[in-house]
Coordinates of C-alpha atoms and ligand atoms in Angstrom, one line a residue:
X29 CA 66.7 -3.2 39.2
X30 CA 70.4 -2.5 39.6
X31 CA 73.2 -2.6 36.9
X32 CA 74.8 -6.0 36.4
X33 CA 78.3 -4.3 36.1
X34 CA 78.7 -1.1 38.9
X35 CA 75.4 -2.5 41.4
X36 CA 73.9 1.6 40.7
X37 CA 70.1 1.6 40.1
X38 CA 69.5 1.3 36.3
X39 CA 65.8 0.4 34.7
X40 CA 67.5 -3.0 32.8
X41 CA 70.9 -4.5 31.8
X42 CA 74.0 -2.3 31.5
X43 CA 73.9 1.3 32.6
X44 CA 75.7 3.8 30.9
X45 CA 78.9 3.8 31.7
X46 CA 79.3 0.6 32.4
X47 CA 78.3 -0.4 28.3
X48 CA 80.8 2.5 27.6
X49 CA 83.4 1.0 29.7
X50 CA 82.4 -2.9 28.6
X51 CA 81.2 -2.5 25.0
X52 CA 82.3 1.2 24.0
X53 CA 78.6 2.1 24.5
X54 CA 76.4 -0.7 22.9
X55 CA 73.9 -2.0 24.3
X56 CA 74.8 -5.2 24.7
X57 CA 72.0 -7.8 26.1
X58 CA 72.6 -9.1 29.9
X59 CA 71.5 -13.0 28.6
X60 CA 73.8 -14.6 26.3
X61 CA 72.4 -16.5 23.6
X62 CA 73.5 -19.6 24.4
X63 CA 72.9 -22.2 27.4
X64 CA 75.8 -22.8 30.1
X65 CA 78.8 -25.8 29.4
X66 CA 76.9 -29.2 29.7
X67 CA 76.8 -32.4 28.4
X68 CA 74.6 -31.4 25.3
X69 CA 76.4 -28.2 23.9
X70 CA 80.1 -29.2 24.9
X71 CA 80.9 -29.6 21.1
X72 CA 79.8 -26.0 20.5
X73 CA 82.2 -24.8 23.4
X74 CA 85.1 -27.2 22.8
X75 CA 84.7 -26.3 18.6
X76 CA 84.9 -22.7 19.5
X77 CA 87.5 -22.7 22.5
X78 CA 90.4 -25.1 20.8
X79 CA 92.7 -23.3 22.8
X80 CA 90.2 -23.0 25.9
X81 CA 93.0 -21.8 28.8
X82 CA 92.1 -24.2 31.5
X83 CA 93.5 -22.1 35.0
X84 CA 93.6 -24.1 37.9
X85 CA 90.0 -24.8 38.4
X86 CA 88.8 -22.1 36.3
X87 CA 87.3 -22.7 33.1
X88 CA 87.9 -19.9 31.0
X89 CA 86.1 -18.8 27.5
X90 CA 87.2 -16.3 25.1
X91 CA 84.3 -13.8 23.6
X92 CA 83.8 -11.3 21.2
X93 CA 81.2 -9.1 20.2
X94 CA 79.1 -8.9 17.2
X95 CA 76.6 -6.6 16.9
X96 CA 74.8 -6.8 20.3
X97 CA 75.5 -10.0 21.0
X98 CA 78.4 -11.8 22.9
X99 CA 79.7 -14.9 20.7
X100 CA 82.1 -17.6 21.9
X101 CA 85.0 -16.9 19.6
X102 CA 88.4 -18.8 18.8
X103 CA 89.9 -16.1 17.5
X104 CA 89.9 -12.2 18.4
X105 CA 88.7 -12.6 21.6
X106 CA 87.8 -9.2 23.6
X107 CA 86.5 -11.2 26.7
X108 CA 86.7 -13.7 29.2
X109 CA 84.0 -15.3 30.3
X110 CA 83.9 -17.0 33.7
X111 CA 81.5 -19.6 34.1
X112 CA 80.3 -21.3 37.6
X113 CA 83.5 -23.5 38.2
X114 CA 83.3 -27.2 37.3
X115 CA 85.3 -28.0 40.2
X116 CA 83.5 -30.1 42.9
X117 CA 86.3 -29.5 45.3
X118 CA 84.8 -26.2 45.8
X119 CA 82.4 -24.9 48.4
X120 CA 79.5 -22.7 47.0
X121 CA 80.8 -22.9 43.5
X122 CA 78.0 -21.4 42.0
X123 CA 78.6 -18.2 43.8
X124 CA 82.2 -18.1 42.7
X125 CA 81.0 -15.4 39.6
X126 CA 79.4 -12.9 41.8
X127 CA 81.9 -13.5 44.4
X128 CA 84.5 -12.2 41.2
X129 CA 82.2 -9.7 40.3
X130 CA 81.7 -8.2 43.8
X131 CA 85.0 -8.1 44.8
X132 CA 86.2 -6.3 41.4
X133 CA 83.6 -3.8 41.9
X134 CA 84.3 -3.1 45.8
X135 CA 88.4 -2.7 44.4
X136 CA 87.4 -0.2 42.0
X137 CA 84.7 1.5 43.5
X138 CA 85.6 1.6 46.7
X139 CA 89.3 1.9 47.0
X140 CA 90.6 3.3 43.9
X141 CA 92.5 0.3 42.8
X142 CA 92.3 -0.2 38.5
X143 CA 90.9 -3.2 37.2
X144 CA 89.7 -4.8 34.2
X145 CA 86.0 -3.8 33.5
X146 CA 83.6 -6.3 34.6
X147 CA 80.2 -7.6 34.7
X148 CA 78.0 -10.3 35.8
X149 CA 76.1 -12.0 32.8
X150 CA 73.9 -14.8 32.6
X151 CA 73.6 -17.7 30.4
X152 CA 70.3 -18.1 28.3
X153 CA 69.6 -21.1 30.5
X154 CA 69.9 -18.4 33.7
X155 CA 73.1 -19.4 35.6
X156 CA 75.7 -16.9 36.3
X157 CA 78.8 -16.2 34.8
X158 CA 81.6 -13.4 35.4
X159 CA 82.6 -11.7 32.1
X160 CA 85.3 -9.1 31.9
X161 CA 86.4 -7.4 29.2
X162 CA 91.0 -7.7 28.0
X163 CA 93.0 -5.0 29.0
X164 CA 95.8 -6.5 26.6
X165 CA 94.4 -6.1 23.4
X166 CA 94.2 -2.5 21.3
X167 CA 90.9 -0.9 19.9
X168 CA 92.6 -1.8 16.4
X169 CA 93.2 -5.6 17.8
X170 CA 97.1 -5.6 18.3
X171 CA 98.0 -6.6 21.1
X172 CA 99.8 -4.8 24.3
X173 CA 103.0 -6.7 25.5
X174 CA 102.3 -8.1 28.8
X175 CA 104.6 -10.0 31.0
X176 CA 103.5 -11.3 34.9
X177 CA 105.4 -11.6 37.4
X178 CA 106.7 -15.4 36.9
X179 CA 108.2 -14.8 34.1
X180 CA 109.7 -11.6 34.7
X181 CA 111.4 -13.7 37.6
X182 CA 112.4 -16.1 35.4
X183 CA 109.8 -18.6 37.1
X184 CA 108.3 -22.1 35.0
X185 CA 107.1 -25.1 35.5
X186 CA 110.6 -26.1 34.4
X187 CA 112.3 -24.6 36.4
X188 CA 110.8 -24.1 39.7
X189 CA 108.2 -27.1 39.7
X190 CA 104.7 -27.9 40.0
X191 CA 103.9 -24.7 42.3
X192 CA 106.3 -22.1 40.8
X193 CA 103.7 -19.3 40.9
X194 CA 103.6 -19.6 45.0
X195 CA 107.6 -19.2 44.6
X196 CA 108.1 -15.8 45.4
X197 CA 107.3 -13.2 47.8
X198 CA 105.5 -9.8 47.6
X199 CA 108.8 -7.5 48.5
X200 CA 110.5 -9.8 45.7
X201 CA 107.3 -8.3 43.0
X202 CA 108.2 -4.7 44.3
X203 CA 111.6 -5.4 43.5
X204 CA 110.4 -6.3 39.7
X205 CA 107.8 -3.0 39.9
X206 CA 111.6 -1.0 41.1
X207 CA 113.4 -2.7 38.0
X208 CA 111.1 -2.5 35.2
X209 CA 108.5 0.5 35.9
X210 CA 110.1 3.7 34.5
X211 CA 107.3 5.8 37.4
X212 CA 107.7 2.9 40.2
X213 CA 106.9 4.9 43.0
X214 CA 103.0 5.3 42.3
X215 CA 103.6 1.6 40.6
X216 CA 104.7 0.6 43.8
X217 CA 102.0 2.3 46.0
X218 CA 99.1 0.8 43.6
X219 CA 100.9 -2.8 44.3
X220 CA 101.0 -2.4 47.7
X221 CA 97.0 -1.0 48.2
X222 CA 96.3 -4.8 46.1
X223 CA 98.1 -6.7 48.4
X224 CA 96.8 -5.5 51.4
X225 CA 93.4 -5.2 50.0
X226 CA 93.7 -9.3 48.8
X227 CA 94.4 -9.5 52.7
X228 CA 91.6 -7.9 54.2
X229 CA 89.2 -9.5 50.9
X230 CA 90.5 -13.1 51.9
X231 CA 91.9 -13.3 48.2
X232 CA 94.6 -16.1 48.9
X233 CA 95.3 -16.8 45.2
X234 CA 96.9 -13.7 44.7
X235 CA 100.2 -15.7 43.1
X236 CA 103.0 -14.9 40.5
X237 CA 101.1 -15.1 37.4
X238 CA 98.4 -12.8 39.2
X239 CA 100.3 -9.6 39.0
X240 CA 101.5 -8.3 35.4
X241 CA 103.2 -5.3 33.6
X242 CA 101.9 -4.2 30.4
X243 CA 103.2 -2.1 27.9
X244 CA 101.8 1.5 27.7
X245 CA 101.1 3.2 23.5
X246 CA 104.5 5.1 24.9
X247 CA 106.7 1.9 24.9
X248 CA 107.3 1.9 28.6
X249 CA 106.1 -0.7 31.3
X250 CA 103.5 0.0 33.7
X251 CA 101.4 -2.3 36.4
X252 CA 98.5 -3.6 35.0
X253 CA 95.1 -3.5 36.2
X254 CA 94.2 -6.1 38.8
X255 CA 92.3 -8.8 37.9
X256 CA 91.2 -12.3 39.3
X257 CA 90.5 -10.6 42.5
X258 CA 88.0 -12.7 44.7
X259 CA 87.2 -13.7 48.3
X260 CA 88.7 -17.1 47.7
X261 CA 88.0 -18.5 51.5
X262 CA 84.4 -18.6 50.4
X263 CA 85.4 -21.9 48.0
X264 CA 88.6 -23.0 49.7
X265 CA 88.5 -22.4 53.4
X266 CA 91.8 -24.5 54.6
X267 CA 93.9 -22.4 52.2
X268 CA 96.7 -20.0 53.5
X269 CA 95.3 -16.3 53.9
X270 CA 98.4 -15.0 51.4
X271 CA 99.4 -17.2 48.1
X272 CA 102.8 -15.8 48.9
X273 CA 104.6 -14.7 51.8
X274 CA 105.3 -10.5 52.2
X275 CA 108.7 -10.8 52.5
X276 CA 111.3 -13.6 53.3
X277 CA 110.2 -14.8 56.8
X278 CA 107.6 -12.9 57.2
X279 CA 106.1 -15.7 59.0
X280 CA 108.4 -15.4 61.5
X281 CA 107.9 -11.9 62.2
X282 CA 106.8 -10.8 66.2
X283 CA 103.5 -10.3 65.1
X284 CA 102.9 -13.4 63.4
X285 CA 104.4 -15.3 66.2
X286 CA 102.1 -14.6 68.6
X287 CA 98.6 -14.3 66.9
X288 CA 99.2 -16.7 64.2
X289 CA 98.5 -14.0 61.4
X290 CA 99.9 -11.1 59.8
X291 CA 98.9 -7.5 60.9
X292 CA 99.3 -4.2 59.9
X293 CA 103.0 -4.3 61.2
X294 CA 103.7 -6.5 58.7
X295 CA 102.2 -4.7 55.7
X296 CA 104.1 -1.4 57.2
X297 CA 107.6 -3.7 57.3
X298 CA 106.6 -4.8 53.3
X299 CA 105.8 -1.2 52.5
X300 CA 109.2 -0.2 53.8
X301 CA 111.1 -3.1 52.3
X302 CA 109.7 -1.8 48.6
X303 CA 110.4 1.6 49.6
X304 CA 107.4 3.3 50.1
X305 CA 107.6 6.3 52.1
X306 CA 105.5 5.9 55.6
X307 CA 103.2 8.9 55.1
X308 CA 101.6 7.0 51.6
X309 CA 102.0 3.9 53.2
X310 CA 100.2 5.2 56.1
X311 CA 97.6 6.7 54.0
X312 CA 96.9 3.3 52.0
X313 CA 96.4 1.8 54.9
X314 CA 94.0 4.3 56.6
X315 CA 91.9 4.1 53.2
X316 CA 92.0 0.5 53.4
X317 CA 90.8 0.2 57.0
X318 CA 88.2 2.9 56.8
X319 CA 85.6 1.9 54.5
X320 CA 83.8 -1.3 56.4
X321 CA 80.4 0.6 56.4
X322 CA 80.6 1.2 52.6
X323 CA 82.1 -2.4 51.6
X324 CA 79.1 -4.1 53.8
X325 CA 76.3 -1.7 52.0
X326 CA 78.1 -3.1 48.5
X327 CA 77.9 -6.5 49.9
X328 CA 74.4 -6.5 50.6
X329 CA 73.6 -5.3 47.4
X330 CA 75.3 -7.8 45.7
X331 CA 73.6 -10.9 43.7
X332 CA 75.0 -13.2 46.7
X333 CA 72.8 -15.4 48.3
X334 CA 72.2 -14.4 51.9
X335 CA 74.4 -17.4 53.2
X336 CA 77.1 -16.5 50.8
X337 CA 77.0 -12.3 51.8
X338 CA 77.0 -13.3 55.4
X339 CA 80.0 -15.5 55.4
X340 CA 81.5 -12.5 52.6
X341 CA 81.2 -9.9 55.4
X342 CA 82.3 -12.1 58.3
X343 CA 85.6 -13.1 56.6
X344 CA 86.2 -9.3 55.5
X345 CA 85.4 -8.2 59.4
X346 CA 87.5 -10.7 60.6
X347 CA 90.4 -9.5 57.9
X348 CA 89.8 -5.8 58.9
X349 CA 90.1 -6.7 63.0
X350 CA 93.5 -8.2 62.5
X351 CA 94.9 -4.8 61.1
X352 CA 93.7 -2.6 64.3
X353 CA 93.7 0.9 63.7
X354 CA 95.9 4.0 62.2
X355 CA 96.9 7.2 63.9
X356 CA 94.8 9.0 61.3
X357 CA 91.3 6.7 62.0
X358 CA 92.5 7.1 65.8
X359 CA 93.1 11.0 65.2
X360 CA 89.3 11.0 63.1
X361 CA 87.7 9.2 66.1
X362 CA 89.0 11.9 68.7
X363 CA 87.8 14.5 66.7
X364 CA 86.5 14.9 63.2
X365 CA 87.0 18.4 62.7
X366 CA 90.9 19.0 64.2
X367 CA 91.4 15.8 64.1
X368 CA 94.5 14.4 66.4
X369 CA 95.5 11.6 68.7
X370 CA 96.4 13.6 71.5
X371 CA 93.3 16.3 70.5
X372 CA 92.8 18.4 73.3
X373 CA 89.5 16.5 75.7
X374 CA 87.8 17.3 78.7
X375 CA 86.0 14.0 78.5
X376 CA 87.0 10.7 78.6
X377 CA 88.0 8.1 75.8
X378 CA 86.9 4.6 74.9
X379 CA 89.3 1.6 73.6
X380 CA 88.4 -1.5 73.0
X381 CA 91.3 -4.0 71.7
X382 CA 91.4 -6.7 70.0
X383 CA 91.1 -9.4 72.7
X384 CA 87.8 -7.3 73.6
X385 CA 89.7 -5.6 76.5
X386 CA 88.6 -2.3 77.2
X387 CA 90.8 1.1 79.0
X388 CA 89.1 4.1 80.0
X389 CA 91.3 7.1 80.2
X390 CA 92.9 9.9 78.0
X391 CA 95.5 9.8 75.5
X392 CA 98.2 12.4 76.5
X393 CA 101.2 13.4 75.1
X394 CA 105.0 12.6 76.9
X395 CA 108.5 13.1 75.5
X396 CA 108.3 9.2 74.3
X397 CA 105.3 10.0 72.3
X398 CA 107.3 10.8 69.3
X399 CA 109.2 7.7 69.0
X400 CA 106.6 5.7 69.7
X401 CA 104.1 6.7 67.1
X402 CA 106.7 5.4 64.7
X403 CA 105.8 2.0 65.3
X404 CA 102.1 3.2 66.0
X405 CA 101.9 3.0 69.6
X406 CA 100.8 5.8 71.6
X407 CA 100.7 7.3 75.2
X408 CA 97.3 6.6 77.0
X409 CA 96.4 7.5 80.9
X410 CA 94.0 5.2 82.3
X411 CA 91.3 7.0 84.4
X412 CA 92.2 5.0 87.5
X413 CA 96.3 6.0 87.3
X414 CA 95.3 9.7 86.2
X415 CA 95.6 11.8 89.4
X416 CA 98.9 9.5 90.3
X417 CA 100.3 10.8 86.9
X418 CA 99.4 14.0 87.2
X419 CA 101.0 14.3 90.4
X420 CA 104.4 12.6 89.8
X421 CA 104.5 12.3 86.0
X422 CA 106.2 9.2 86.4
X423 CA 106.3 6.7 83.0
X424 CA 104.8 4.2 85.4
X425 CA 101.1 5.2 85.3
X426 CA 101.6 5.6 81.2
X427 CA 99.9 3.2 79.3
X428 CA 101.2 2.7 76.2
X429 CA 98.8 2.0 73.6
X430 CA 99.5 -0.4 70.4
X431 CA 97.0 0.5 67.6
X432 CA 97.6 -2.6 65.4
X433 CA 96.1 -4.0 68.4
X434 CA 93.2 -1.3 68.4
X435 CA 89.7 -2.4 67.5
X436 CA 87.5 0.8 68.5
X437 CA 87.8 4.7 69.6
X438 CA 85.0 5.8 71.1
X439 CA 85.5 9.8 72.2
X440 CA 83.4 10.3 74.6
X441 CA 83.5 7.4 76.1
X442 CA 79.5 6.4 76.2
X443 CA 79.5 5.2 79.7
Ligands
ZN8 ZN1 76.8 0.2 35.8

């Protein structure tokens, strides 16, 4: 048995501290008492939700505890619960609550990013359903003031149409972190790791109303945890790989020109348009790119079905290839212990590119190196130019390496 909330071995239900972080300790039963949404019990849901929030697709339900049981509640509501969607335009809907759950989990767990607690739960009548506990409401039951990001831009229905919370872009939310987060830069950094992390997770619902600030007991304003995070492509495969754009035109940048998809030169360009200083940025990035064996164990221990984890993980590879490499996970290749790029070798190195091409050669330092590495490109000698370059030293017999483009290091090469 594993824990329904953090996937860690655990004898039944809950472990620890997932009931402390869910249910402030109790030990709360992983079956609700009452039978999923359907034809026969709809009075019971619709009596007790008069103000259900209907989402998009999402049906939502507000809980609250009593005792050790979870009760649908109209008023006082401590959770959400997230039932299998009702939509049928959806693929796989009834994976869309583990796909909710998982991807929460892999956030926190994995990459340090703060979200609402969360669990999977089950109905009494055994399907799934995503439960997660309000950030915006006070042990006491007051609640925190919380605004998202449409209507801290001033965005409605009313006033910017049907689709207002795709009006927008990601630089335009820094902005908002810049004007109303008293500590903006770690805001800022926080913001940044969730958007590239909806990237590289296929979340492409990651809108307006998706990002919020929420009053801290100190008065001020502060990011709020994530939540709604999900590997939407799993249900809606046609949609665009970002709700919004990074910045204005980002569309149009170089990158996205010629492959058709954003890269990591894209995220660094957004990074620097909030103002984010390139050694964090740099850092994010590298933390983000590095953890595929770890996301795929979490993966496979997830309550997906085998179909469903497969197409997860080949959406989230496919994400993760896009990006390339950084000139730390370049520098950690060459050598874990000192590690650096142009690391001293006696042996050759291994790259394989995105386009599967592969070089065979050494990375060496020049006096261009410097500049370069800027825009994360760096100076490479293939084998078969080597003893030209060593005897001339001409630029000509430089290859000059672009690690966005980078799929694989591989120091020594194997063959
Ligand atoms: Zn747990």
């Amino acid at each position: 048995m594993q824990c329904y909330g953090c996937y860690k071995p655990n004898i039944e239900g809950y472990c620890p501290a997932c009931r402390k972080q869910l249910f402030d300790g109790r030990r709360v039963h992983s079956v609700l008492p009452f039978d999923t949404p359907k034809a026969n019990n709809l009075e019971m849901f619709q009596e007790k939700t008069k103000r259900l929030s209907i989402s998009g697709v999402q049906l939502k339900y507000s809980l609250k505890l009593e005792g050790k049981e979870l009760e649908l509640t109209e008023i006082d509501g401590r959770y959400i619960l997230k039932p299998i969607p009702p939509s049928t335009h959806l693929i796989d809907r009834e994976q869309a609550p583990e796909n909710e759950h998982l991807t929460m989990q892999i956030a926190a767990r994995l990459f340090s990013i703060s979200t609402a607690a969360n669990g999977l739960i089950y109905f009494k009548d055994g399907a799934p359903a995503y439960l997660t506990r309000r950030f915006d409401v006070r042990a006491a039951g007051s609640k925190y003031q919380q605004e998202d990001m449409a209507q801290l831009s001033g965005r409605s229905q009313n006033t910017h149409g049907e689709h207002f919370k795709y009006d927008g872009t990601y630089e335009e939310i820094g902005r908002l972190i810049e004007k109303y987060v008293a500590a903006y830069q770690p805001a800022l950094e926080q913001f940044f790791r969730l958007v590239v992390f909806n990237y590289l997770f296929s979340n492409g619902d990651a809108h307006l109303k998706n990002f919020s600030l929420i009053q801290t007991d100190m008065g001020d304003y502060t990011l709020s945890p994530a939540y709604d995070l999900m590997c939407t492509v799993l249900h809606t495969p046609l949609e665009s790989d970002t709700a919004l754009e990074l910045y204005k035109d980002s569309m149009d940048s170089p990158f996205y020109n010629i492959f058709g998809h954003y890269g990591q030169a894209d995220f660094r360009t957004l990074a620097d348009k909030v103002g984010i200083i390139p050694l964090r940025r740099d850092r994010i990035l590298t933390q983000l790119l590095s953890a595929t064996e770890q996301v795929l164990r979490m993966v496979q221990e997830s309550a997906l079905s085998d179909e469903t984890k497969r197409k997860y993980t080949d959406a989230y590879l496919d994400k993760v290839n896009r990006m390339g490499m950084t000139k730390d996970m370049i520098a950690r290749a060459m050598n874990p212990q000192y590690p650096g790029v142009y690391s001293v070798t006696d042996k050759p190195t291994k790259l394989t590119l995105l386009d599967k091409k592969v070089l065979i050669g050494y990375f060496d330092a020049n006096d261009q190196s410097g500049v370069l590495e800027k825009e994360n490109k760096y100076t490479f000698i293939e084998i078969n130019n080597s003893a030209l370059y060593r005897d001339t030293r001409d630029m000509r017999y430089v290859t000059i390496v672009e690690a966005d483009l980078l799929r694989e290091v591989e120091y020594p090469a194997s063959n």
